[in-house]
């Protein structure tokens, strides 16, 4: 397969593109609050695909308002407009295009008045600069209102990536954008390209209100609780009301079979040419099925890595994922609808855009979707289930059927250098009820300091007494992995806490997807019947009632890397993968990038509720962070008194918070607790001329020694 160099053709916002010959590439992101459907002259409204100022009454004889200056979203006006958290006053934020190997500097200015923020560079290799990865309280302190943080890292590897806020629900309110790393310049075929970002949008609430509605058990309208959304497999989705779907920040608000006529994104093509589409999934919850009327899509990339071409009618993309496809503009000149639809049986949400051929008037497409018939079944790539219901006439191309052009051999287990973990992403609860979001029953709790750069200040971790096979606990859940080991993780979505599919994202690494196991489904209806029986959840022996906190293979011969049916060569490389309800995904990667890496469900409501874990990879080998990185933490009062005889309370030292490692069975390694070391904070109180001087001395050598001791497993 020929390698391709792609030229960007941006239609929505002005992209920042670095000079391909530059060694250093610098730009800025200015974070602001903005209002949808608002201009500098006042509110605007949509009519027949155009925008008009609020006081225009005769649209037939009035000039439309300049569309490029308005963040339309779905055209909903509301009483005061929908609040957007924007980068550089655009929705999505501006695409950033750099070249492989360049030093990238991005100055993030937080101009919000009331919220902190941070930016994660999703999928980008942060080797040697883990403190630039972005998640707050994991690798850095949040960027407070009025503050600036300078991100600096090397652009690797080439591919389709993106940036987004990792603070609360700011991503769902618009703070994200494309981050494209092009290959180094060479004599290669050039294709024009389009960036396409597909996501959900709602009007009535945003930010932290999403979690509150989930805690209340759903969404209510006029004192009536809405029925939950339902996956094609009949598992329910987390409660989340979606009013519209957007492509590149534009879409329409539908009421029944009519819509508000808001403008759509337009992708321009010329007949006879090929185009690369980079599709990004920054959405809140749902997987989307993406297609283009009367055009086949040739899938050529996943999560930034090129794949062997596969021709399909459509593909499925979940939050955090990316897919590249090539479109041949080989149809009659005209306009065609670009479609994305959620995989939802009850409340299907659709997002639309227009594919406009050169020479065609920009008009509402009259095209229709490709018909899937029993004699001409549609190919859908990346189904989160083994098959569609029979009457859909669809054949699924599973993720494990894709092959990377790198054709890498799957690393084999080496005795003493192979570690295997089972991680269950679910909502287990007591007495069969749904509980909090967790991984292996451990609800992740963020620390109040930066775990990477302030490890000696971390709180104590959960213990085996607090957590267990059929127990729930809350802590900074963590797992230590060692340099040079081959790591195999089996991501599960099983037991009595399974609900919807989970798009699981790993910071710091791309992994090989070597096996996917699905639950048992009804072939005619597509409904999920029961969990896959390859996995033994252990714990509660009643079928389906185990919390699945301490899973292993049902067949013990599969342990130690001996899982049958894995992809041996050319496994697709991903950093985000859909873990199907009732099933599992086996991934493998070498531990070669020291850092503190977040591993979490990319549905914000799940991650914020605790469906996450931290990977502590080779802490002793992590490079020292640059001087001057901000510190953060809580203030719990000043307990120092001038007369120590006034208190009889015992002095507490850091070791009181440290949990000592305990030996465990090899198949329970997934429950290993990460202890971010510690050191004694030595306090010297001196009475000098009626005041007290508090001197805190931090010794790096003590810190390293304590880390080495605490991380030993």
XYZ file of C-alpha atoms in Angstrom:
713
model
C 0.000 0.000 0.000
C 1.348 3.444 -0.887
C 1.805 5.855 1.966
C -0.190 9.026 1.558
C 0.490 12.662 2.321
C -2.711 14.573 2.887
C -3.398 18.249 2.253
C -5.945 19.873 4.524
C -9.079 21.503 3.160
C -10.864 23.119 6.094
C -14.392 24.432 5.700
C -15.481 25.356 9.212
C -12.860 27.305 11.123
C -9.469 28.715 10.338
C -6.894 26.043 11.071
C -3.454 26.638 12.447
C -0.922 24.857 10.240
C 2.753 24.885 11.058
C 5.430 25.498 8.453
C 6.513 21.966 7.515
C 10.178 23.054 7.550
C 10.041 24.618 11.030
C 11.591 22.854 14.002
C 9.409 24.639 16.567
C 5.694 25.173 16.059
C 3.888 27.575 18.432
C 0.278 28.726 18.701
C -2.322 29.599 21.341
C -5.759 28.499 22.489
C -7.846 31.181 24.199
C -10.605 29.621 26.306
C -13.765 31.743 26.592
C -17.444 31.457 27.376
C -19.556 32.145 24.272
C -23.220 31.918 23.299
C -24.599 29.894 20.413
C -26.660 31.808 17.824
C -25.268 35.136 18.991
C -23.541 37.814 16.891
C -21.875 41.089 17.798
C -25.110 42.734 16.606
C -27.404 40.559 18.692
C -29.117 37.161 18.397
C -29.633 35.465 15.050
C -32.114 32.849 13.894
C -32.086 30.133 11.233
C -34.306 29.945 8.156
C -33.845 27.668 5.132
C -30.205 26.997 5.863
C -29.300 30.663 6.406
C -28.976 32.994 9.375
C -30.765 36.305 9.906
C -30.457 38.986 12.548
C -33.125 38.870 15.251
C -35.000 41.960 13.938
C -35.349 40.759 10.328
C -38.976 39.995 9.482
C -38.787 39.612 5.689
C -36.161 36.978 4.991
C -36.977 36.905 1.261
C -35.679 40.457 0.811
C -33.028 40.575 3.541
C -29.346 39.732 3.356
C -28.336 36.676 5.422
C -25.966 37.208 8.308
C -22.331 36.107 7.917
C -22.396 32.438 8.876
C -18.680 31.986 9.553
C -18.868 34.378 12.495
C -21.590 32.446 14.341
C -21.409 29.292 16.432
C -24.754 27.881 15.364
C -24.708 24.441 17.037
C -28.191 23.100 16.147
C -29.738 26.539 15.577
C -31.715 26.464 18.800
C -32.353 29.991 20.009
C -33.766 29.450 23.488
C -34.452 32.302 25.859
C -30.849 33.280 26.436
C -28.758 31.097 24.135
C -26.750 27.958 24.844
C -23.520 28.541 26.761
C -20.418 27.223 24.984
C -16.920 26.761 26.339
C -14.914 27.592 23.243
C -11.330 27.702 22.085
C -10.558 30.759 19.953
C -14.277 31.567 19.696
C -15.141 28.570 17.538
C -17.121 25.336 17.852
C -15.243 23.003 17.656
C -11.935 24.650 18.454
C -9.568 25.370 15.558
C -7.784 22.412 13.961
C -4.073 22.352 14.777
C -1.901 20.788 12.046
C 1.763 20.043 12.735
C 4.424 17.772 11.304
C 6.035 14.650 12.705
C 8.997 15.352 14.973
C 8.335 19.066 15.436
C 8.492 20.633 18.874
C 4.963 21.848 19.549
C 4.241 24.738 21.907
C 0.624 25.613 22.651
C -0.163 28.390 25.096
C -3.533 27.759 26.728
C -5.022 30.950 28.192
C -7.979 30.314 30.478
C -10.222 33.363 30.140
C -13.213 31.742 31.824
C -14.416 33.583 34.876
C -15.478 30.707 37.091
C -13.951 27.441 35.868
C -10.504 25.906 35.789
C -9.497 23.846 32.775
C -6.792 21.612 31.312
C -6.163 20.232 27.824
C -5.428 16.600 26.960
C -3.719 15.759 23.648
C -5.672 12.611 22.939
C -3.565 9.825 21.439
C -0.356 11.846 21.128
C 2.825 10.139 22.340
C 4.011 11.981 25.467
C 7.217 9.999 25.947
C 9.699 12.074 27.990
C 7.036 14.748 28.692
C 4.317 12.973 30.727
C 3.524 16.200 32.627
C 2.146 17.614 29.344
C -0.514 14.908 28.949
C -3.205 17.131 30.453
C -5.590 15.384 32.894
C -5.905 17.538 36.020
C -4.724 16.051 39.321
C -3.099 13.219 37.383
C -0.264 14.898 35.463
C -0.761 18.582 36.257
C -2.696 21.064 38.350
C -5.747 22.658 36.705
C -5.320 25.952 34.846
C -7.262 28.423 36.963
C -9.296 31.366 35.655
C -6.919 33.985 34.298
C -3.978 31.583 34.185
C -1.879 30.341 31.259
C -0.223 26.947 30.810
C 2.395 26.381 28.113
C 2.175 22.840 26.718
C 5.386 21.728 25.040
C 5.947 18.288 23.509
C 7.189 16.476 20.427
C 4.691 15.686 17.657
C 4.595 11.884 17.381
C 3.349 9.680 15.819
C 1.795 10.959 12.557
C -1.972 10.521 12.417
C -5.411 11.788 13.407
C -5.565 12.973 16.996
C -7.466 15.640 18.887
C -7.350 17.883 21.908
C -10.024 18.413 24.517
C -10.640 19.682 27.992
C -10.183 17.035 30.657
C -11.935 19.106 33.310
C -15.455 18.114 34.317
C -17.812 18.217 31.335
C -16.210 21.083 29.419
C -15.648 18.796 26.449
C -19.402 18.308 26.131
C -19.817 22.086 26.107
C -17.544 22.530 23.117
C -13.932 22.619 24.307
C -12.230 20.300 21.814
C -10.695 20.311 18.351
C -8.675 18.310 15.837
C -4.935 17.809 16.295
C -3.363 16.425 13.122
C 0.237 15.232 12.894
C 1.319 14.886 9.284
C 4.196 12.680 8.188
C 7.499 14.301 7.365
C 7.603 15.723 3.872
C 8.452 13.297 1.102
C 7.446 12.477 -2.457
C 4.085 10.854 -1.833
C 0.635 10.903 -3.322
C -1.270 13.970 -2.153
C -4.936 13.942 -1.269
C -7.057 16.832 -0.152
C -8.711 16.132 3.142
C -11.641 17.060 5.339
C -11.928 16.923 9.116
C -15.251 15.675 10.447
C -16.152 15.771 14.162
C -19.412 14.071 15.191
C -21.025 14.656 18.574
C -24.234 15.082 20.589
C -25.708 18.385 21.742
C -28.336 19.357 24.293
C -29.954 22.657 25.291
C -31.302 22.458 28.772
C -28.217 21.736 30.762
C -24.516 21.212 30.476
C -21.403 20.772 32.526
C -21.968 19.188 35.936
C -25.760 19.016 35.597
C -25.341 15.838 33.537
C -24.101 13.965 36.593
C -26.934 15.313 38.723
C -29.547 14.042 36.293
C -27.829 10.655 36.305
C -27.902 10.583 40.107
C -31.601 11.447 39.942
C -32.105 8.370 37.791
C -32.757 10.040 34.456
C -34.263 13.039 32.729
C -37.691 14.444 33.526
C -39.958 16.589 31.337
C -43.210 18.051 32.645
C -43.001 15.828 35.745
C -42.624 12.750 33.560
C -39.530 10.592 33.584
C -38.251 9.795 30.114
C -37.642 6.160 29.285
C -33.921 5.412 29.032
C -32.223 5.146 25.682
C -31.703 1.583 24.567
C -28.798 0.010 22.691
C -29.433 -2.213 19.712
C -28.548 -5.078 22.045
C -31.400 -3.969 24.384
C -28.996 -2.871 27.139
C -29.893 0.575 28.386
C -27.717 3.633 28.014
C -26.793 5.945 30.858
C -29.515 8.647 31.121
C -28.524 11.524 28.855
C -30.920 13.598 26.820
C -29.701 14.559 23.364
C -31.513 17.248 21.389
C -29.398 17.125 18.246
C -26.317 15.731 16.575
C -23.660 18.040 15.188
C -20.982 17.660 12.526
C -18.230 20.233 12.932
C -20.438 22.246 15.250
C -23.432 22.496 12.924
C -26.700 20.588 12.906
C -30.452 20.977 13.205
C -32.998 20.776 15.974
C -35.738 18.380 14.962
C -39.297 18.245 16.228
C -40.950 15.154 14.861
C -40.340 15.151 11.104
C -39.553 18.856 10.786
C -36.482 20.866 11.682
C -35.534 24.485 12.259
C -33.630 24.934 9.002
C -30.277 25.621 10.630
C -27.235 25.599 8.310
C -25.212 22.427 7.920
C -21.520 21.842 7.429
C -20.545 21.493 3.754
C -17.750 19.313 2.390
C -16.778 20.359 -1.154
C -15.440 17.825 -3.658
C -14.618 17.676 -7.360
C -15.856 14.808 -9.495
C -13.164 12.272 -10.276
C -10.963 13.077 -7.282
C -10.325 11.254 -4.021
C -10.513 12.793 -0.555
C -9.369 11.704 2.854
C -11.861 12.245 5.676
C -10.469 12.299 9.206
C -13.394 11.493 11.488
C -13.168 12.235 15.215
C -15.599 11.155 17.943
C -15.612 13.825 20.687
C -19.149 12.918 21.775
C -20.735 12.497 25.170
C -22.197 8.999 25.193
C -23.397 7.350 22.015
C -21.642 5.373 19.288
C -22.481 6.831 15.856
C -22.885 5.005 12.556
C -21.425 7.220 9.826
C -22.211 7.006 6.099
C -22.374 9.112 2.925
C -25.361 8.664 0.634
C -24.556 6.657 -2.528
C -20.830 6.540 -1.774
C -18.724 3.712 -0.411
C -16.178 4.511 2.284
C -12.705 2.981 2.201
C -11.475 2.732 5.797
C -7.721 3.418 5.893
C -6.969 4.390 9.491
C -7.970 3.942 13.104
C -6.904 6.084 16.082
C -4.037 7.651 14.160
C -2.564 4.494 12.616
C -2.924 3.460 8.978
C -4.835 0.268 8.283
C -5.116 -2.027 5.289
C -8.028 -0.598 3.213
C -11.486 -2.039 3.835
C -14.467 -0.919 1.730
C -17.647 -0.380 3.739
C -21.057 1.240 3.579
C -20.511 2.773 7.024
C -18.557 2.522 10.262
C -19.244 2.971 13.969
C -17.348 5.536 16.021
C -17.612 5.957 19.801
C -16.416 8.807 22.054
C -12.632 9.105 21.821
C -12.198 7.045 18.643
C -10.998 8.203 15.235
C -11.356 6.650 11.801
C -9.968 7.769 8.446
C -11.716 6.949 5.191
C -11.133 7.737 1.536
C -14.109 8.881 -0.528
C -14.129 8.562 -4.304
C -16.117 11.455 -5.793
C -17.473 9.221 -8.551
C -21.203 9.995 -8.479
C -23.184 12.413 -10.695
C -22.585 16.075 -9.869
C -24.987 17.154 -7.165
C -25.344 17.292 -3.394
C -25.430 14.233 -1.125
C -26.211 13.852 2.545
C -23.473 12.883 4.986
C -25.173 11.052 7.861
C -24.414 9.942 11.378
C -26.993 8.164 13.535
C -26.750 6.957 17.116
C -27.057 3.254 17.831
C -30.215 3.795 19.843
C -33.424 1.823 19.449
C -35.608 4.345 21.291
C -34.342 7.877 20.620
C -32.215 7.791 17.487
C -30.352 11.068 17.100
C -29.035 12.088 13.707
C -26.317 14.455 12.587
C -26.120 15.660 8.991
C -23.775 17.493 6.650
C -23.726 18.146 2.897
C -21.317 16.702 0.341
C -21.318 19.273 -2.474
C -19.786 18.495 -5.861
C -18.134 21.334 -7.732
C -20.647 22.638 -10.266
C -23.688 21.856 -8.120
C -25.769 24.514 -6.412
C -25.661 24.352 -2.617
C -29.096 22.956 -1.905
C -30.794 20.489 0.403
C -29.776 16.990 -0.772
C -32.542 14.710 -1.978
C -30.261 11.675 -1.846
C -31.068 8.595 0.193
C -29.061 6.083 2.186
C -27.741 2.970 0.527
C -30.246 0.133 0.726
C -29.089 -2.930 2.593
C -30.733 -6.035 1.140
C -30.411 -9.761 1.661
C -28.650 -10.016 -1.700
C -26.506 -6.914 -1.189
C -25.744 -6.608 2.491
C -24.087 -3.493 3.871
C -20.641 -3.753 5.435
C -20.337 -1.904 8.767
C -16.911 -1.579 10.399
C -16.384 -1.576 14.185
C -19.734 -2.933 15.357
C -19.869 -3.099 19.179
C -21.735 -6.404 18.862
C -21.196 -9.521 16.741
C -24.075 -8.849 14.334
C -27.049 -6.644 13.583
C -30.591 -8.094 13.763
C -31.226 -10.311 10.752
C -33.717 -7.935 9.129
C -31.096 -5.163 8.983
C -29.170 -7.032 6.250
C -25.797 -5.961 7.607
C -22.475 -7.776 7.867
C -20.160 -6.524 10.610
C -16.428 -6.179 10.074
C -15.070 -6.539 13.575
C -12.177 -4.511 14.894
C -9.989 -7.621 15.073
C -10.501 -8.093 11.323
C -8.722 -4.801 10.567
C -4.965 -4.923 10.030
C -2.387 -2.204 10.516
C -0.059 -1.519 7.581
C 2.827 -1.725 10.061
C 2.161 -5.475 10.244
C 3.708 -5.744 13.715
C 4.049 -9.153 15.342
C 2.074 -9.503 18.556
C 4.657 -9.790 21.367
C 4.795 -13.256 22.889
C 4.812 -13.913 26.633
C 8.283 -14.155 28.166
C 8.554 -15.791 31.562
C 9.107 -13.191 34.248
C 8.429 -10.306 31.858
C 4.735 -10.871 31.098
C 1.940 -9.492 33.281
C -1.776 -10.072 32.867
C -4.644 -8.035 34.357
C -8.431 -8.174 34.260
C -10.249 -4.835 34.569
C -14.042 -4.730 34.753
C -15.643 -1.427 33.725
C -19.122 -1.519 35.210
C -21.649 -0.285 37.798
C -21.779 -3.118 40.365
C -23.910 -2.531 43.433
C -25.132 -4.314 46.510
C -28.278 -6.464 46.469
C -28.332 -6.487 42.684
C -28.825 -2.735 42.422
C -26.789 -0.486 40.165
C -23.881 1.067 42.013
C -21.315 3.751 41.255
C -19.116 3.692 38.168
C -15.984 1.703 38.951
C -13.164 -0.511 37.758
C -13.153 -3.843 39.622
C -15.556 -2.338 42.140
C -13.169 0.512 42.968
C -14.681 3.930 42.355
C -11.866 6.254 41.328
C -11.423 9.363 43.438
C -9.202 12.146 42.137
C -6.521 13.378 44.508
C -6.263 17.086 45.315
C -2.669 17.311 44.080
C -0.899 16.439 40.834
C -0.147 12.728 41.194
C 2.774 12.851 38.782
C 4.571 15.888 40.178
C 3.483 15.834 43.854
C 3.518 12.098 44.655
C 4.665 12.588 48.254
C 1.448 14.485 49.019
C -1.003 11.841 47.825
C -3.629 10.492 50.251
C -3.713 6.892 51.346
C -4.969 4.242 48.967
C -7.684 1.647 49.319
C -6.705 -1.542 51.051
C -7.670 -5.140 50.426
C -9.717 -4.903 53.609
C -11.814 -2.119 52.096
C -12.021 -3.533 48.577
C -12.520 -7.065 47.376
C -14.276 -9.675 45.323
C -17.809 -8.654 46.300
C -17.055 -5.260 47.859
C -17.221 -1.656 46.705
C -14.791 1.058 47.730
C -13.663 4.530 46.752
C -10.016 5.444 46.279
C -7.389 6.613 43.854
C -7.432 3.241 42.124
C -4.075 2.431 40.586
C -1.913 -0.268 39.084
C 1.874 -0.503 38.904
C 3.489 -1.797 35.716
C 7.217 -2.288 35.268
C 9.576 -1.163 32.549
C 10.209 -3.724 29.828
C 7.283 -5.972 30.698
C 4.761 -7.051 28.098
C 1.363 -6.095 29.477
C -1.856 -7.902 28.624
C -5.085 -6.335 29.822
C -8.525 -7.810 29.430
C -11.100 -5.044 29.586
C -14.437 -6.442 30.765
C -18.006 -5.146 30.748
C -19.623 -7.955 32.677
C -21.432 -9.020 35.827
C -24.462 -7.495 37.500
C -23.105 -3.971 36.895
C -22.938 -4.080 33.101
C -25.051 -1.501 31.299
C -23.980 0.234 28.081
C -20.837 -0.252 26.013
C -17.743 1.512 27.341
C -15.227 3.251 25.048
C -12.089 2.769 27.144
C -9.185 5.173 26.538
C -5.599 4.655 27.656
C -3.361 7.697 28.014
C 0.312 7.305 27.131
C 0.019 4.200 24.945
C -1.423 2.704 21.814
C -2.237 -0.971 22.312
C -2.789 -3.934 20.038
C -6.363 -5.210 19.991
C -5.765 -8.943 19.749
C -9.158 -10.423 20.677
C -12.744 -9.311 21.264
C -15.290 -11.558 22.948
C -18.983 -10.710 22.721
C -21.895 -11.699 24.895
C -24.554 -14.138 23.780
C -27.079 -12.404 21.491
C -30.414 -13.343 19.954
C -29.704 -13.721 16.235
C -33.083 -12.494 15.032
C -33.573 -9.525 17.372
C -29.961 -8.696 18.251
C -30.817 -8.587 21.970
C -28.108 -9.405 24.516
C -29.007 -12.565 26.433
C -26.072 -13.184 28.764
C -22.381 -12.519 29.365
C -19.657 -14.238 27.401
C -18.695 -17.479 29.165
C -14.959 -17.260 28.384
C -14.607 -15.248 31.585
C -15.236 -16.450 35.133
C -16.381 -13.449 37.169
C -16.014 -15.433 40.414
C -17.564 -14.075 43.586
C -21.347 -14.562 43.671
C -22.087 -17.912 42.067
C -25.614 -16.945 40.999
C -25.515 -16.385 37.212
C -25.183 -12.706 36.333
C -25.052 -11.567 39.966
C -21.303 -11.406 40.541
C -19.743 -7.947 40.762
C -16.970 -9.366 38.555
C -14.311 -7.567 40.602
C -11.835 -10.440 40.495
C -12.304 -12.103 37.137
C -10.136 -14.673 35.420
C -10.418 -17.001 32.430
C -12.912 -19.822 32.793
C -10.297 -22.107 31.300
C -7.126 -21.708 33.366
C -4.997 -22.831 30.411
C -5.702 -19.404 28.857
C -3.671 -17.682 31.580
C -0.118 -16.417 31.063
C -0.797 -15.188 27.552
C -2.155 -18.452 26.151
C -5.507 -17.069 24.960
C -6.548 -18.916 21.781
C -7.680 -17.103 18.667
C -5.696 -13.910 19.152
C -4.397 -11.822 16.256
C -0.794 -12.931 15.806
C 0.367 -10.255 13.368
C -0.851 -6.862 12.175
C -3.318 -6.302 15.024
C -4.974 -2.915 14.800
C -3.404 -0.270 17.050
C -5.811 1.753 19.171
C -5.811 4.024 22.196
C -9.604 3.900 22.573
C -11.673 0.756 22.146
C -15.335 -0.130 22.635
C -15.724 -2.748 25.370
C -19.038 -4.405 24.464
C -21.734 -4.973 27.037
C -21.516 -8.582 28.171
C -18.113 -9.036 26.560
C -14.407 -8.308 26.748
C -11.445 -6.912 24.792
C -7.907 -8.287 25.098
C -5.122 -5.779 24.434
C -1.360 -6.101 24.625
C 1.439 -3.505 24.713
C 5.044 -3.150 25.892
C 5.704 -1.028 28.986
C 8.209 1.342 27.403
C 6.878 4.822 28.248
C 7.389 5.742 31.913
C 4.680 7.963 33.311
C 1.471 8.225 35.294
C -1.210 7.362 32.746
C -4.954 7.666 33.117
C -7.080 4.731 31.916
C -10.807 5.442 31.855
C -14.131 5.167 30.120
C -14.410 8.075 27.662
C -18.037 8.703 28.514
C -17.538 11.738 30.761
C -20.395 10.841 33.091
C -18.836 7.428 33.692
C -15.278 8.667 34.098
C -16.241 11.529 36.409
C -18.265 9.114 38.512
C -15.266 6.859 39.030
C -14.833 4.493 36.059
C -11.081 5.011 35.888
C -7.720 3.772 37.097
C -4.179 5.161 37.064
C -1.277 3.238 35.550
C 1.994 3.894 37.354
C 4.561 2.918 34.760
C 8.188 2.701 35.866
C 8.009 5.648 38.260
C 11.743 5.615 38.985
C 12.446 6.117 35.263
C 10.124 9.090 34.759
C 12.154 12.141 33.720
C 12.259 15.022 36.166
C 9.592 17.627 35.353
C 10.684 21.119 34.346
C 11.153 23.601 37.189
C 8.290 25.925 38.018
C 5.367 23.618 37.323
C 2.440 24.797 39.475
C 1.536 22.898 42.626
C -1.931 22.437 44.038
C -3.606 20.981 47.095
C -6.064 21.470 49.903
C -5.640 23.681 52.948
C -6.867 21.938 56.066
C -5.980 24.555 58.634
C -2.875 25.419 60.601
C -2.382 22.872 63.369
C 0.878 24.362 64.625
C 0.584 25.829 68.131
C 3.127 27.958 69.981
C 2.975 25.799 73.089
C 3.159 22.112 72.252
C 1.953 21.273 75.760
C -1.459 22.659 74.788
C -2.256 19.513 72.817
C -1.990 15.848 73.626
C -2.810 14.698 70.074
C -0.176 12.327 68.659
C 1.887 13.578 65.720
C 0.859 11.892 62.462
C 3.425 11.213 59.764
C 3.072 10.298 56.102
C 3.608 6.597 56.751
C 0.219 6.560 58.477
C -1.296 7.124 55.009
C 0.804 4.581 53.131
C -0.558 1.118 52.518
C 2.100 -1.581 52.609
C 2.175 -3.940 49.635
C 0.954 -7.450 50.258
C 1.570 -10.582 48.248
C -1.364 -11.708 46.144
C -2.128 -14.451 43.676
C -0.887 -13.825 40.140
C -4.407 -13.843 38.777
C -5.371 -11.078 41.198
C -2.662 -8.679 40.062
C -5.359 -6.401 38.721
C -6.151 -5.436 42.292
C -2.604 -4.203 42.961
C -2.777 -0.860 44.703
C -0.464 1.886 43.498
C 1.306 3.639 46.320
C 2.885 6.828 45.106
C 5.658 6.581 47.628
C 6.127 9.070 50.309
C 8.543 10.841 52.520
C 8.600 12.244 56.005
C 7.784 15.938 56.058
C 10.264 17.072 58.665
C 8.964 20.030 60.631
C 11.275 22.107 62.748
C 9.526 24.567 65.035
C 11.837 27.246 66.435
C 10.856 29.897 69.009
C 12.711 33.011 67.875
C 11.670 36.521 69.111
C 7.960 35.682 69.729
C 7.182 33.957 66.374
C 7.432 30.451 64.878
C 9.272 29.596 61.708
C 7.988 26.474 59.899
C 10.719 24.933 57.714
C 9.772 22.115 55.335
C 12.733 20.329 53.802
C 12.156 17.965 50.878
C 15.030 15.708 49.987
C 14.917 14.196 46.514
C 17.015 11.201 47.502
C 14.604 10.297 50.312
C 11.682 10.681 47.917
C 13.243 8.341 45.352
C 14.133 5.781 48.034
C 10.608 5.849 49.460
C 9.107 5.597 45.935
C 11.244 2.574 45.106
C 10.166 0.915 48.330
C 6.469 1.749 47.942
C 6.255 0.747 44.264
C 7.833 -2.665 44.838
C 5.207 -5.285 44.236
